[in-house]
Short mmCIF file of C-alpha atoms in Angstrom, two decimals:
data_model
loop_
_atom_site.label_atom_id
_atom_site.label_comp_id
_atom_site.label_asym_id
_atom_site.label_seq_id
_atom_site.Cartn_x
_atom_site.Cartn_y
_atom_site.Cartn_z
CA SER A 1 84.70 135.40 86.73
CA ALA A 2 83.75 135.34 90.40
CA VAL A 3 84.65 132.58 92.81
CA ILE A 4 81.70 131.57 94.95
CA SER A 5 81.66 129.34 97.98
CA GLN A 6 78.70 127.92 99.87
CA LYS A 7 78.39 126.47 103.33
CA PRO A 8 77.42 123.83 104.16
CA SER A 9 78.01 121.72 101.09
CA ARG A 10 75.41 119.26 102.27
CA ASP A 11 73.27 118.57 105.32
CA ILE A 12 70.66 116.18 106.57
CA CYS A 13 68.00 117.85 108.70
CA GLN A 14 64.91 116.82 110.58
CA ARG A 15 61.51 118.07 109.59
CA GLY A 16 60.41 121.18 111.42
CA THR A 17 63.91 122.58 111.84
CA SER A 18 65.62 125.40 109.92
CA LEU A 19 68.90 125.58 108.03
CA THR A 20 70.85 128.66 107.03
CA ILE A 21 72.99 128.46 103.92
CA GLN A 22 75.83 130.90 103.41
CA CYS A 23 77.11 132.25 100.12
CA GLN A 24 80.44 134.08 99.92
CA VAL A 25 81.86 135.78 96.83
CA ASP A 26 85.47 136.77 96.32
CA SER A 27 84.55 140.20 94.91
CA GLN A 28 81.87 142.81 95.36
CA VAL A 29 78.79 142.13 93.27
CA THR A 30 75.54 143.96 92.88
CA MET A 31 73.24 141.09 91.98
CA MET A 32 72.99 137.86 93.97
CA PHE A 33 70.40 135.20 93.38
CA TRP A 34 69.18 132.05 95.12
CA TYR A 35 67.95 129.03 93.18
CA ARG A 36 66.43 125.70 94.10
CA GLN A 37 67.03 122.53 92.12
CA GLN A 38 64.72 119.74 93.17
CA PRO A 39 65.79 116.16 92.46
CA GLY A 40 65.96 115.53 88.74
CA GLN A 41 64.61 118.98 87.97
CA SER A 42 65.84 122.24 86.54
CA LEU A 43 66.73 125.34 88.50
CA THR A 44 64.00 127.59 89.84
CA LEU A 45 64.76 131.11 90.98
CA ILE A 46 63.73 131.68 94.59
CA ALA A 47 64.67 135.31 95.02
CA THR A 48 67.04 138.12 94.25
CA ALA A 49 69.09 139.18 97.26
CA ASN A 50 69.35 142.97 97.35
CA GLN A 51 72.05 144.66 99.40
CA GLY A 52 70.54 147.02 101.93
CA SER A 53 66.93 146.13 101.25
CA GLU A 54 64.55 143.20 101.36
CA ALA A 55 64.94 140.36 98.90
CA THR A 56 62.65 140.17 95.90
CA TYR A 57 60.82 136.83 95.82
CA GLU A 58 59.52 134.97 92.81
CA SER A 59 56.01 133.66 92.57
CA GLY A 60 55.52 130.70 94.86
CA PHE A 61 58.23 131.67 97.33
CA VAL A 62 57.67 133.72 100.48
CA ILE A 63 59.91 135.45 102.97
CA ASP A 64 58.57 133.53 105.96
CA LYS A 65 59.69 130.26 104.42
CA PHE A 66 62.92 131.47 102.79
CA PRO A 67 64.24 134.51 104.65
CA ILE A 68 67.30 136.03 102.97
CA SER A 69 69.94 138.37 104.27
CA ARG A 70 72.39 140.45 102.25
CA PRO A 71 74.48 142.44 104.72
CA ASN A 72 77.14 143.48 102.21
CA LEU A 73 78.23 143.14 98.59
CA THR A 74 80.09 139.84 99.05
CA PHE A 75 77.82 137.77 101.30
CA SER A 76 74.28 136.45 101.52
CA THR A 77 72.38 133.84 103.47
CA LEU A 78 69.28 131.83 102.67
CA THR A 79 67.34 130.16 105.47
CA VAL A 80 65.02 127.26 104.78
CA SER A 81 62.51 127.42 107.62
CA ASN A 82 60.26 124.79 109.16
CA MET A 83 61.57 122.21 106.75
CA SER A 84 59.60 119.33 105.30
CA PRO A 85 60.80 116.49 103.06
CA GLU A 86 59.57 118.50 100.06
CA ASP A 87 62.34 120.99 100.76
CA SER A 88 64.96 118.36 99.94
CA SER A 89 66.83 120.00 97.07
CA ILE A 90 70.06 121.53 95.99
CA TYR A 91 70.18 125.22 96.79
CA LEU A 92 72.50 127.35 94.67
CA CYS A 93 73.51 130.94 94.88
CA SER A 94 74.67 132.87 91.88
CA VAL A 95 76.02 136.33 91.16
CA GLY A 96 75.64 138.63 88.21
CA SER A 97 78.63 139.68 86.18
CA GLY A 98 77.90 143.37 86.19
CA GLY A 99 77.03 144.00 82.59
CA LEU A 100 78.47 140.91 80.94
CA ASN A 101 75.07 139.20 80.92
CA GLU A 102 76.42 136.19 82.75
CA GLN A 103 75.78 134.56 86.07
CA TYR A 104 78.30 132.56 88.03
CA PHE A 105 77.11 129.79 90.28
CA GLY A 106 78.26 128.43 93.57
CA PRO A 107 78.76 124.67 94.06
CA GLY A 108 75.39 124.28 95.74
CA THR A 109 74.15 122.98 99.08
CA ARG A 110 72.54 119.56 98.99
CA LEU A 111 69.78 119.44 101.59
CA THR A 112 67.98 116.29 102.67
CA VAL A 113 65.06 116.58 105.05
CA THR A 114 63.99 113.45 106.92
CA ALA B 1 57.48 136.12 78.95
CA GLN B 2 60.74 134.65 77.82
CA SER B 3 61.23 130.92 78.10
CA VAL B 4 63.26 128.06 76.67
CA THR B 5 62.27 124.54 75.76
CA GLN B 6 64.78 121.73 75.63
CA LEU B 7 63.82 118.78 73.47
CA GLY B 8 64.77 115.46 75.02
CA SER B 9 65.41 114.99 78.70
CA HIS B 10 68.02 112.31 77.89
CA VAL B 11 70.32 112.05 74.88
CA SER B 12 72.77 109.22 74.27
CA VAL B 13 75.61 109.38 71.78
CA SER B 14 78.59 107.18 71.12
CA GLU B 15 82.05 108.40 71.99
CA GLY B 16 83.41 110.25 68.95
CA ALA B 17 79.97 110.95 67.50
CA LEU B 18 78.29 114.31 66.99
CA VAL B 19 76.56 115.82 70.00
CA LEU B 20 73.36 117.77 69.30
CA LEU B 21 71.27 119.15 72.15
CA ARG B 22 68.19 121.07 71.11
CA CYS B 23 66.86 124.29 72.57
CA ASN B 24 64.09 126.57 71.33
CA TYR B 25 63.37 129.92 72.86
CA SER B 26 60.37 132.14 73.16
CA SER B 27 61.04 135.85 73.37
CA SER B 28 59.42 139.01 72.11
CA VAL B 29 62.74 140.83 72.02
CA PRO B 30 66.24 139.77 70.95
CA PRO B 31 67.22 137.39 73.73
CA TYR B 32 70.37 136.69 75.63
CA LEU B 33 70.78 132.92 75.53
CA PHE B 34 73.06 130.59 77.44
CA TRP B 35 74.12 127.01 77.74
CA TYR B 36 75.24 125.80 81.14
CA VAL B 37 76.70 122.42 82.08
CA GLN B 38 76.36 120.67 85.41
CA TYR B 39 78.70 117.79 86.10
CA PRO B 40 77.64 115.27 88.73
CA ASN B 41 77.57 116.75 92.23
CA GLN B 42 78.84 120.11 91.03
CA GLY B 43 77.47 123.56 90.42
CA LEU B 44 76.71 125.10 87.05
CA GLN B 45 79.38 126.19 84.62
CA LEU B 46 78.77 128.54 81.72
CA LEU B 47 79.54 126.86 78.39
CA LEU B 48 78.69 129.76 76.10
CA LYS B 49 76.39 132.70 75.63
CA TYR B 50 74.69 134.54 72.80
CA THR B 51 74.33 138.30 73.13
CA SER B 52 73.58 139.26 69.50
CA ALA B 53 77.18 139.85 68.44
CA ALA B 54 77.56 136.73 66.29
CA THR B 55 75.09 133.98 65.47
CA LEU B 56 77.65 131.19 65.83
CA VAL B 57 78.98 131.13 69.35
CA LYS B 58 81.98 129.09 70.39
CA GLY B 59 82.28 127.97 73.97
CA ILE B 60 84.53 125.93 76.18
CA ASN B 61 85.39 122.25 75.75
CA GLY B 62 84.77 122.31 71.99
CA PHE B 63 81.07 123.17 72.20
CA GLU B 64 79.36 125.69 70.00
CA ALA B 65 75.82 126.89 69.41
CA GLU B 66 74.12 128.66 66.55
CA PHE B 67 71.42 131.26 67.03
CA LYS B 68 68.74 130.91 64.35
CA LYS B 69 66.11 133.59 64.61
CA SER B 70 63.94 132.09 61.86
CA GLU B 71 63.73 128.84 63.81
CA THR B 72 63.86 130.42 67.29
CA SER B 73 66.53 127.88 68.10
CA PHE B 74 69.85 127.81 69.90
CA HIS B 75 71.04 124.22 69.56
CA LEU B 76 74.28 123.08 71.18
CA THR B 77 76.71 120.95 69.20
CA LYS B 78 80.08 119.30 69.52
CA PRO B 79 81.67 117.46 66.60
CA SER B 80 83.10 114.56 68.59
CA ALA B 81 81.80 113.44 71.97
CA HIS B 82 84.15 112.53 74.78
CA MET B 83 83.37 110.48 77.84
CA SER B 84 84.02 113.53 79.98
CA ASP B 85 81.09 115.33 78.31
CA ALA B 86 78.60 113.21 80.23
CA ALA B 87 76.64 115.76 82.27
CA GLU B 88 73.40 117.70 82.51
CA TYR B 89 73.07 120.58 80.07
CA PHE B 90 70.77 123.53 80.60
CA CYS B 91 69.65 126.06 78.03
CA ALA B 92 68.68 129.40 79.54
CA VAL B 93 67.41 132.84 78.60
CA GLU B 94 67.89 136.12 80.41
CA ASN B 95 64.82 138.24 80.88
CA ARG B 96 64.61 142.01 81.18
CA ASP B 97 65.13 141.92 84.95
CA ASP B 98 68.54 140.23 84.54
CA LYS B 99 67.01 137.00 85.78
CA ILE B 100 67.93 133.76 84.08
CA ILE B 101 65.18 131.30 83.21
CA PHE B 102 66.36 127.74 82.77
CA GLY B 103 65.08 124.95 80.60
CA LYS B 104 64.34 121.57 82.12
CA GLY B 105 67.75 120.22 81.19
CA THR B 106 69.06 117.42 79.01
CA ARG B 107 71.18 114.66 80.45
CA LEU B 108 73.87 113.63 77.99
CA HIS B 109 75.06 110.03 78.12
CA ILE B 110 78.20 108.98 76.28
CA LEU B 111 78.35 105.38 75.14
CA PRO B 112 81.77 103.72 74.87
#
């Protein structure tokens, strides 16, 4: 399995500002994903981070609000832009297992917007 | 579209009792199904997965799940609950784009 780290682990931000979350994997992976878990809710897929091309966003999520970078096969960032209290969530990155039909998850970034 | 439905947002069992967490899936093709566990303030950990090899799947920490096509179910069980099993459990299905769709989750409470 892959070892995934995220930075920061948590943050408290003011409305209107932006936060960039980093996801680092200990091995090269093709598929990386970003999820949001709102308080008391399940996980919702935000986008698939594609190496060398633009991310693929799910319905309800747009690039202007959640820009994603994927500069190489071990790293990705998610930015939460122009934050509002509704963006308070846990943001998780995950990676595919390359044919094993599994995903491995990072520890998450707990974001609180005041 | 593939989806999963978890019955019961909260389940309480006594320590030592049987754990049963229910999950039903909706899929037009043989699905890949998963159970994930999320301990407080932690990320998700894969408990087990079904990929059509065997209908009874054994996972970590003594959990297992049985795929029943006739009932479109993939319920998670553990014969004897332990206090350390208290967590949020998510049933999930993988769609054709390798994306995982999660159920709403069931919070398991263990009573002493």
